[in-house]
């Protein structure tokens, strides 16, 4: 490949990346904000996700569904940030139960409850497997249905159901230990 062809290919790829950024950057920021609870962290996640994309070698996973790929990358990068935090505040388990129940008639923002509850959930999710945390975030923070999550994750709906059930139980146990430590 000549230098001119390489430059032309690079410009085309840059233009494609620019379009992907315009189309999906706000979705990445919203997802990151819902997980981290901080706009500064959400902006860091946006930068991290797109820098990783620019630095990728080989084929791009964006050809089929750039939105899903970037959304999952944002959630994973956000969970990495949450995992790095050390401060924990406690909340009564009774306040968290409605959030973990996942009522269908409520919006994802309403499901998140107070900032104290969100922080407890974030800290507990940070201790779980990436797959469990990601599925929980997609369901309860982002509002996706179990069928949609299964499709995004390349797994069965029953697997998503089982992982969500186990994750909710682990969250109840983890957050319950904070309540027990206060008493």
mmCIF file of N, CA and C in Angstrom, residues 81-89 123:
data_model
loop_
_atom_site.group_PDB
_atom_site.id
_atom_site.type_symbol
_atom_site.label_atom_id
_atom_site.label_comp_id
_atom_site.label_asym_id
_atom_site.label_seq_id
_atom_site.Cartn_x
_atom_site.Cartn_y
_atom_site.Cartn_z
ATOM 1 N N UNK A 81 -14.023 2.011 37.162
ATOM 2 C CA UNK A 81 -13.872 3.205 37.999
ATOM 3 C C UNK A 81 -14.499 2.972 39.373
ATOM 4 N N UNK A 82 -15.687 2.400 39.384
ATOM 5 C CA UNK A 82 -16.362 2.146 40.657
ATOM 6 C C UNK A 82 -15.544 1.181 41.502
ATOM 7 N N UNK A 83 -14.959 0.175 40.880
ATOM 8 C CA UNK A 83 -14.141 -0.794 41.613
ATOM 9 C C UNK A 83 -12.936 -0.128 42.270
ATOM 10 N N UNK A 84 -12.456 0.937 41.675
ATOM 11 C CA UNK A 84 -11.270 1.600 42.222
ATOM 12 C C UNK A 84 -11.599 2.485 43.428
ATOM 13 N N UNK A 85 -12.843 2.750 43.664
ATOM 14 C CA UNK A 85 -13.239 3.566 44.822
ATOM 15 C C UNK A 85 -13.170 2.753 46.110
ATOM 16 N N UNK A 86 -12.888 3.416 47.187
ATOM 17 C CA UNK A 86 -12.794 2.706 48.463
ATOM 18 C C UNK A 86 -13.819 3.159 49.494
ATOM 19 N N UNK A 87 -14.331 4.363 49.386
ATOM 20 C CA UNK A 87 -15.262 4.875 50.394
ATOM 21 C C UNK A 87 -16.605 4.174 50.291
ATOM 22 N N UNK A 88 -17.179 3.832 51.426
ATOM 23 C CA UNK A 88 -18.490 3.175 51.443
ATOM 24 C C UNK A 88 -19.378 3.847 52.485
ATOM 25 N N UNK A 89 -20.629 4.037 52.118
ATOM 26 C CA UNK A 89 -21.631 4.549 53.052
ATOM 27 C C UNK A 89 -22.729 3.503 53.144
ATOM 28 N N UNK A 123 -20.837 0.042 44.917
ATOM 29 C CA UNK A 123 -19.739 -0.592 45.645
ATOM 30 C C UNK A 123 -19.906 -2.107 45.691
#
